[in-house]
């Protein structure tokens, strides 16, 4: 069984896409800043180890900033809007920070009567730093832990721990100054601010801002060198950056991950996604565990199970585009919020495009995780023929796991109630019966009696063979799909025929149809 060979940089780009969404940066922000930072590093003639540090700092600077986002959203409302505003101000300027926080609080409490509004704002302003400092310190530590889990060096991790530090010592969490702030941190902070300001206000305005903050946020000598070459360094950076450019920029030797390291990278992404809100903590791991078991239960080929599990780890990566303040609200979502929420599978596919051709099957499953057999899902309104067994299993596993987790607008359902909810969706033609029963069986919610009766005596492999031949596949084709020898497939078919009392493929197909094994086009994909 061929194992996909991922570059570690593939995962860095997926993480960068996700953090760009979560922090309100524009498309390819981290990638564009990586290109700029590497150009600048080359101009300065730094050695390969410094280049490696710059490369990783640019791609991963904000990778921990998803932690504790619920606290940020509770205090300041729409945290993505707040983060967008903060990108533009000088974080050493207390009055600019105060004005930005004041705007956020005014937006958040806009519905309060005037007397309560001023009190809420006053209280929010008083607590702003107490709330923010531990959160920002947490971002640094989480970034370091994620970096460790994907195998990055101690030096790169140390840089990530300084992501909010500044030349003048007015940064966080330690307030270190000057050369105590590592060189890659100083360089990438300048490069990322340059990208933000250039894309919003143009290169001349960006040059003015960098000059103004020289000696404050930025090391004077570094700012001078940058400003002397700013126009050339910024060439083409208003355009999207393709994956190959970032892969080519990685200093040698390129890090390639084996299967175990790839698995760990997917799990790291899962945790990064889920850590933004307490009620999603562990969600992706739980969905992946269920989906993996259900895939095995249904006898899916090992390659399909691996892709299914990796898709389950990353299925909600696109959710980072939606502010946590939206997910946390107990009331109904507005039409605009529903639209944004429904696009998260689209963003998920885009994020996983960073994984290149090897990641395509995973991205295809992620894209479909909220689709339903009858076309009532989102966001493409795909129907049964477009939904593979893996996509159906992920849809069922996600629905079950979500139902048994609490959300701000509803309590958690018991496992029994969650199972009933899924079976109701099966009856309505939305979820695949086989995939759903497999998920429920693996979650300890034993299948309904009629399901176990209709499958009585068949092994999971025989059920899978039955599905395939009922869908019109020959024994040879079924053998190829299941990655077994044709002779083995023949043996399964003969044993299956004997058990269900048929002699022909057509009769076996009819048997499968009668028992609902092929309803909703489970096998059409
Ligand atoms: Fe989702």
XYZ file of C-alpha atoms and ligand atoms in Angstrom:
526
model
C 0.000 0.000 0.000
C 1.574 3.254 -1.126
C 1.918 5.851 1.597
C 1.666 9.485 0.541
C 4.949 11.349 0.921
C 4.182 14.742 2.386
C 6.703 17.493 2.811
C 6.473 19.014 6.274
C 6.125 22.336 4.491
C 2.807 21.047 3.069
C 1.415 20.943 6.596
C 2.964 24.291 7.467
C 1.036 25.826 4.578
C -2.222 24.190 5.685
C -1.652 25.549 9.185
C -0.780 28.949 7.717
C -3.996 29.021 5.685
C -5.986 28.174 8.811
C -4.266 30.786 10.954
C -4.716 33.434 8.261
C -8.456 32.733 8.460
C -8.547 32.768 12.255
C -6.569 35.973 12.585
C -8.442 37.877 9.868
C -5.470 38.112 7.524
C -5.971 38.156 3.788
C -5.432 35.232 1.460
C -1.912 33.823 1.477
C -0.789 36.414 4.023
C 1.602 34.028 5.780
C 2.871 32.686 2.455
C 3.456 36.169 1.045
C 5.196 37.204 4.238
C 7.368 34.096 3.934
C 8.411 35.099 0.414
C 9.212 38.634 1.597
C 11.056 37.489 4.720
C 13.173 35.036 2.719
C 14.009 37.698 0.120
C 15.049 40.005 2.938
C 17.080 37.256 4.613
C 18.867 36.628 1.313
C 19.568 40.335 0.923
C 21.114 40.340 4.378
C 23.161 37.256 3.501
C 22.247 35.231 6.582
C 23.292 31.583 6.974
C 21.149 28.552 6.238
C 20.072 27.991 9.847
C 18.864 31.585 10.157
C 17.047 31.210 6.834
C 15.365 28.052 8.147
C 14.270 29.907 11.274
C 12.934 32.843 9.252
C 11.021 30.467 6.962
C 9.265 28.713 9.845
C 8.656 31.881 11.835
C 6.881 33.459 8.849
C 4.656 30.440 8.177
C 3.880 29.538 11.777
C 4.002 32.814 13.691
C 0.308 32.766 14.536
C -0.215 29.004 14.756
C -0.957 29.158 18.494
C -3.291 32.138 18.254
C -6.349 29.955 18.050
C -6.021 28.957 21.690
C -8.516 30.434 24.122
C -10.240 32.428 21.420
C -13.488 32.030 23.354
C -12.018 34.202 26.112
C -11.072 36.877 23.615
C -14.532 36.707 22.027
C -16.270 36.833 25.429
C -14.392 39.992 26.319
C -14.348 41.820 22.978
C -16.963 40.275 20.670
C -16.002 39.543 17.050
C -12.378 38.600 17.575
C -11.542 38.402 13.879
C -12.659 42.015 13.388
C -10.616 43.018 16.442
C -7.550 41.186 15.191
C -7.872 42.873 11.812
C -7.865 46.290 13.455
C -4.921 45.424 15.699
C -2.804 44.469 12.680
C -2.665 48.100 11.644
C -1.744 49.850 14.865
C 1.561 50.144 16.656
C 1.237 47.672 19.512
C 3.624 49.789 21.563
C 1.194 52.699 21.464
C -1.139 52.342 24.440
C -3.560 55.031 23.273
C -3.951 53.312 19.863
C -4.604 49.982 21.603
C -7.105 51.658 23.926
C -8.984 53.246 21.016
C -9.152 49.892 19.194
C -10.432 48.085 22.291
C -12.982 50.841 22.829
C -14.318 50.382 19.284
C -14.555 46.616 19.815
C -16.438 47.025 23.094
C -18.770 49.602 21.561
C -19.609 47.124 18.758
C -20.064 44.274 21.218
C -22.399 46.085 23.576
C -24.231 48.108 20.921
C -27.595 46.619 21.898
C -27.412 47.645 25.568
C -29.384 50.662 26.881
C -27.156 53.778 27.229
C -26.631 53.561 31.010
C -25.605 49.904 30.860
C -23.526 50.500 27.732
C -21.181 52.979 29.387
C -20.810 50.736 32.437
C -20.039 47.675 30.298
C -17.468 49.610 28.261
C -15.853 51.021 31.383
C -15.589 47.570 32.894
C -14.295 46.079 29.631
C -11.601 48.732 29.327
C -10.511 48.181 32.935
C -10.162 44.451 32.410
C -8.760 44.480 28.878
C -5.107 43.925 29.772
C -5.882 41.385 32.502
C -7.854 39.399 29.962
C -5.414 39.763 27.068
C -1.986 39.156 28.579
C -2.525 35.525 29.665
C -4.237 34.770 26.346
C -1.313 36.151 24.329
C 1.188 34.286 26.509
C -0.849 31.129 25.853
C -0.587 31.716 22.097
C 3.203 31.645 22.316
C 3.273 28.450 24.340
C 0.744 26.675 22.170
C 2.678 27.646 19.032
C 5.772 26.089 20.599
C 3.963 22.875 21.460
C 2.492 22.512 17.984
C 5.949 23.113 16.526
C 7.369 20.403 18.760
C 4.697 17.948 17.675
C 5.525 18.438 14.020
C 9.187 17.904 14.749
C 10.625 21.426 14.569
C 13.895 22.344 16.250
C 14.377 23.953 19.669
C 15.579 27.124 17.959
C 12.436 27.465 15.849
C 10.294 26.816 18.917
C 12.152 29.474 20.885
C 11.422 32.020 18.138
C 7.723 31.147 18.224
C 7.728 31.831 21.950
C 8.667 35.451 21.171
C 6.074 36.172 18.529
C 4.705 39.285 20.242
C 8.059 40.662 21.478
C 9.432 43.950 20.123
C 12.753 45.731 19.700
C 11.782 48.435 22.231
C 10.694 45.983 24.930
C 7.032 46.957 24.724
C 5.949 43.522 23.556
C 4.589 40.447 25.308
C 4.757 38.168 27.202
C 8.224 38.924 28.626
C 8.833 42.472 27.389
C 12.358 41.598 26.324
C 14.204 44.163 24.191
C 16.944 44.620 21.620
C 18.960 41.607 20.617
C 17.293 39.503 23.303
C 14.526 39.328 20.702
C 15.789 36.712 18.263
C 16.850 37.858 14.813
C 14.221 35.787 12.899
C 11.523 37.241 15.172
C 12.700 40.797 14.495
C 12.884 40.183 10.753
C 9.521 38.423 10.378
C 7.670 40.974 12.527
C 8.881 43.702 10.178
C 8.098 41.675 7.032
C 4.580 40.780 8.171
C 3.752 44.363 9.103
C 5.061 45.437 5.690
C 2.707 43.017 3.930
C -0.299 44.189 5.981
C 0.343 47.881 5.410
C 1.303 47.564 1.741
C -1.819 45.609 0.842
C -4.126 47.977 2.713
C -2.582 51.364 2.020
C -0.009 50.806 -0.729
C 3.774 50.503 -0.692
C 4.544 54.244 -0.169
C 2.301 54.360 2.916
C 3.876 51.141 4.202
C 7.343 52.680 3.804
C 6.221 55.670 5.863
C 4.892 53.418 8.648
C 8.053 51.289 8.833
C 10.142 54.474 8.969
C 7.983 55.894 11.740
C 8.271 52.772 13.865
C 12.039 52.452 13.326
C 13.601 52.008 16.764
C 10.222 51.120 18.283
C 8.740 47.934 16.914
C 11.715 47.414 14.607
C 15.473 47.304 15.019
C 16.780 50.539 13.401
C 19.444 48.864 11.268
C 17.004 46.229 10.015
C 14.411 48.885 9.203
C 17.030 50.928 7.301
C 18.164 47.945 5.228
C 14.550 47.093 4.457
C 13.615 50.644 3.512
C 16.633 50.941 1.209
C 15.287 48.046 -0.880
C 11.568 48.141 -0.088
C 10.270 48.584 -3.640
C 12.283 45.640 -4.978
C 11.536 43.420 -1.991
C 7.784 43.997 -2.352
C 7.642 43.121 -6.066
C 4.649 40.920 -6.877
C 3.603 40.455 -3.265
C 0.099 41.733 -3.949
C -0.575 38.446 -5.789
C -1.409 34.989 -4.392
C 1.563 32.712 -3.823
C 1.511 29.173 -5.120
C 2.486 26.097 -3.160
C 5.543 25.323 -5.270
C 7.073 28.702 -4.479
C 6.904 27.991 -0.741
C 8.193 24.446 -1.168
C 11.152 25.761 -3.165
C 11.958 28.362 -0.510
C 12.458 25.785 2.239
C 16.172 25.644 3.042
C 17.813 22.279 2.395
C 17.483 19.560 3.482
C 13.755 19.445 2.849
C 11.799 17.746 5.611
C 9.733 14.805 4.319
C 7.329 13.058 6.686
C 6.748 9.317 6.919
C 3.298 7.920 7.628
C 3.571 8.172 11.421
C 4.838 11.758 11.258
C 2.077 12.660 8.787
C -0.482 11.162 11.160
C 0.940 13.290 13.974
C 0.795 16.399 11.778
C -2.881 15.740 11.042
C -3.572 15.287 14.761
C -1.739 18.541 15.484
C -4.014 20.307 12.999
C -7.041 18.684 14.667
C -6.037 20.011 18.063
C -5.209 23.420 16.676
C -8.702 23.671 15.156
C -10.501 22.483 18.271
C -8.693 24.509 20.888
C -10.457 27.768 20.077
C -13.615 26.887 22.023
C -14.061 24.630 25.046
C -17.064 22.868 23.588
C -15.135 21.727 20.503
C -12.103 20.535 22.428
C -11.257 17.015 21.301
C -14.071 17.049 18.727
C -11.934 16.231 15.689
C -10.045 13.458 17.470
C -13.335 11.903 18.553
C -14.800 12.115 15.046
C -11.620 10.577 13.626
C -11.702 7.690 16.110
C -15.339 6.948 15.282
C -14.846 7.270 11.530
C -11.796 5.020 11.634
C -13.683 2.300 13.508
C -16.703 2.602 11.230
C -14.510 2.374 8.128
C -12.988 -0.841 9.453
C -16.417 -2.133 10.475
C -17.593 -1.723 6.894
C -14.449 -3.321 5.490
C -13.183 -0.288 3.593
C -9.730 -0.696 2.035
C -6.892 0.416 4.312
C -6.020 3.363 2.049
C -9.606 4.640 2.200
C -9.625 4.294 5.989
C -6.434 6.298 6.316
C -7.781 9.068 4.075
C -11.064 9.024 5.982
C -9.270 9.345 9.330
C -7.050 12.180 8.072
C -10.121 13.950 6.666
C -11.839 13.536 10.024
C -8.920 15.171 11.820
C -9.093 18.195 9.553
C -12.781 18.382 8.600
C -13.452 21.658 10.406
C -10.262 23.486 9.492
C -12.370 25.915 7.428
C -14.432 26.819 10.512
C -11.648 29.152 11.530
C -13.009 31.620 8.974
C -16.053 32.142 11.194
C -15.573 34.211 14.349
C -15.801 32.304 17.603
C -18.223 34.994 18.756
C -20.656 33.582 16.171
C -20.339 29.986 17.393
C -20.627 31.071 21.021
C -23.883 32.948 20.695
C -26.908 31.110 22.060
C -29.339 32.917 19.782
C -30.074 32.085 16.136
C -27.491 33.044 13.529
C -28.156 35.822 11.027
C -28.390 34.993 7.312
C -24.910 36.429 6.817
C -23.526 34.253 9.623
C -25.251 31.147 8.283
C -23.724 31.805 4.866
C -20.268 32.211 6.381
C -20.677 29.071 8.487
C -21.884 27.042 5.495
C -18.750 27.916 3.552
C -16.416 26.223 6.014
C -16.103 23.008 3.954
C -15.023 25.206 1.025
C -12.305 26.813 3.123
C -11.366 23.364 4.384
C -10.744 22.132 0.864
C -8.725 25.265 0.107
C -6.602 24.829 3.228
C -5.860 21.213 2.359
C -4.934 22.109 -1.217
C -1.597 22.943 0.428
C -1.050 19.211 0.691
C -0.881 18.941 -3.097
C -1.886 15.872 -5.086
C -1.174 13.528 -2.178
C -3.743 15.323 -0.052
C -6.449 15.523 -2.716
C -8.483 12.496 -1.557
C -8.482 13.888 1.992
C -9.583 17.331 0.794
C -12.359 15.740 -1.297
C -13.817 14.073 1.805
C -13.503 17.231 3.909
C -15.323 19.198 1.203
C -18.325 16.862 1.548
C -18.592 16.401 5.295
C -21.852 18.358 5.605
C -23.406 17.121 2.364
C -26.439 14.875 2.561
C -27.659 12.087 0.268
C -30.784 14.028 -0.735
C -28.926 17.231 -1.594
C -30.076 19.033 1.566
C -26.574 19.512 2.971
C -24.047 22.220 2.242
C -22.293 23.971 0.635
C -22.463 22.386 -2.827
C -25.776 20.542 -2.305
C -24.085 17.374 -3.541
C -26.234 14.240 -3.734
C -25.765 10.524 -3.198
C -23.829 9.699 -6.381
C -21.178 12.258 -5.413
C -20.751 10.899 -1.882
C -18.211 8.118 -1.413
C -18.472 5.604 1.440
C -15.770 7.559 3.276
C -17.671 10.843 2.849
C -20.827 9.166 4.166
C -19.047 7.743 7.180
C -17.495 11.110 8.019
C -20.883 12.816 7.675
C -22.449 10.298 10.087
C -19.526 10.364 12.550
C -19.487 14.163 12.571
C -23.254 14.355 13.068
C -23.196 11.849 15.930
C -20.236 13.380 17.723
C -21.594 16.919 17.365
C -25.006 15.862 18.670
C -23.488 14.444 21.822
C -21.412 17.564 22.482
C -22.996 20.609 24.126
C -23.299 23.823 22.143
C -24.195 27.283 23.469
C -27.691 27.046 21.960
C -28.424 23.501 23.192
C -27.309 20.898 25.726
C -25.469 17.735 24.732
C -27.702 14.862 23.691
C -27.287 11.500 25.375
C -25.758 8.839 23.140
C -29.172 7.223 22.824
C -30.834 10.472 21.834
C -28.015 11.268 19.407
C -28.415 7.828 17.820
C -32.178 8.412 17.490
C -31.509 11.745 15.828
C -29.189 10.145 13.284
C -31.645 7.334 12.545
C -34.312 9.916 11.939
C -31.959 11.566 9.414
C -31.491 8.156 7.794
C -35.269 7.710 7.487
C -35.506 11.168 5.945
C -33.022 10.067 3.274
C -30.240 12.377 4.456
C -27.652 10.094 6.035
C -26.465 6.785 4.638
C -28.013 3.865 6.570
C -24.943 1.631 6.425
C -22.508 4.365 7.335
C -24.753 5.545 10.154
C -25.293 2.086 11.601
C -21.577 1.414 11.404
C -20.827 4.629 13.297
C -23.487 3.886 15.890
C -22.318 0.315 16.332
C -18.774 1.560 16.865
C -20.055 4.143 19.347
C -21.713 1.409 21.373
C -25.172 2.180 20.074
C -25.918 -1.281 18.768
C -27.660 -1.427 15.465
C -31.394 -1.817 15.195
C -32.631 -5.338 15.231
C -33.775 -5.272 11.621
C -30.308 -4.155 10.531
C -28.557 -6.935 12.385
C -31.159 -9.395 11.136
C -30.764 -8.341 7.553
C -27.024 -8.713 7.780
C -27.074 -11.795 9.979
C -24.210 -14.168 9.382
C -22.351 -11.967 6.892
C -18.844 -10.827 7.636
C -18.009 -7.107 7.115
C -15.976 -8.098 4.079
C -18.861 -10.089 2.599
C -21.157 -7.086 3.117
C -18.700 -4.891 1.271
C -18.407 -7.424 -1.561
C -22.178 -7.636 -1.724
C -22.446 -3.877 -2.027
C -19.905 -3.770 -4.797
C -21.343 -6.525 -6.893
C -24.851 -5.199 -6.303
C -23.631 -1.924 -7.748
C -22.675 -3.753 -10.917
C -19.024 -4.477 -10.313
C -17.501 -7.737 -11.453
C -15.635 -9.949 -9.015
C -12.400 -8.701 -10.550
C -13.361 -5.043 -10.145
C -14.493 -5.643 -6.566
C -11.191 -7.367 -5.841
C -9.301 -4.378 -7.221
C -11.318 -1.871 -5.178
C -10.907 -3.851 -1.980
C -7.241 -4.485 -2.706
C -7.615 -8.239 -2.405
C -6.736 -11.065 -4.801
C -9.425 -11.945 -7.392
C -9.436 -15.503 -6.037
C -10.171 -14.177 -2.519
C -13.002 -12.041 -3.868
C -14.413 -15.116 -5.625
C -14.308 -17.056 -2.373
C -16.147 -14.247 -0.558
C -18.787 -14.195 -3.299
C -19.347 -17.948 -3.192
C -19.581 -17.965 0.591
C -21.889 -14.944 0.483
C -24.154 -16.532 -2.137
C -24.413 -19.691 -0.064
C -25.302 -17.733 3.076
C -28.027 -15.621 1.482
C -29.311 -18.441 -0.688
C -28.770 -17.043 -4.191
C -26.930 -18.266 -7.237
C -26.499 -15.227 -9.431
C -25.173 -11.719 -9.207
C -28.585 -10.338 -10.189
C -30.292 -12.180 -7.356
C -27.616 -11.000 -4.930
C -28.170 -7.425 -6.125
C -31.906 -7.803 -5.597
C -31.256 -9.208 -2.125
C -29.125 -6.165 -1.349
C -31.772 -3.824 -2.699
C -34.534 -5.463 -0.671
C -32.577 -5.003 2.501
C -31.690 -1.420 1.855
C -28.029 -2.083 1.289
C -27.954 -0.062 -1.881
C -30.572 2.556 -1.197
C -29.643 6.215 -1.679
C -26.989 5.175 -4.144
C -24.409 4.257 -1.525
C -22.412 2.529 -4.178
C -22.931 4.833 -7.057
C -19.834 6.854 -6.238
Fe -18.081 20.972 9.887
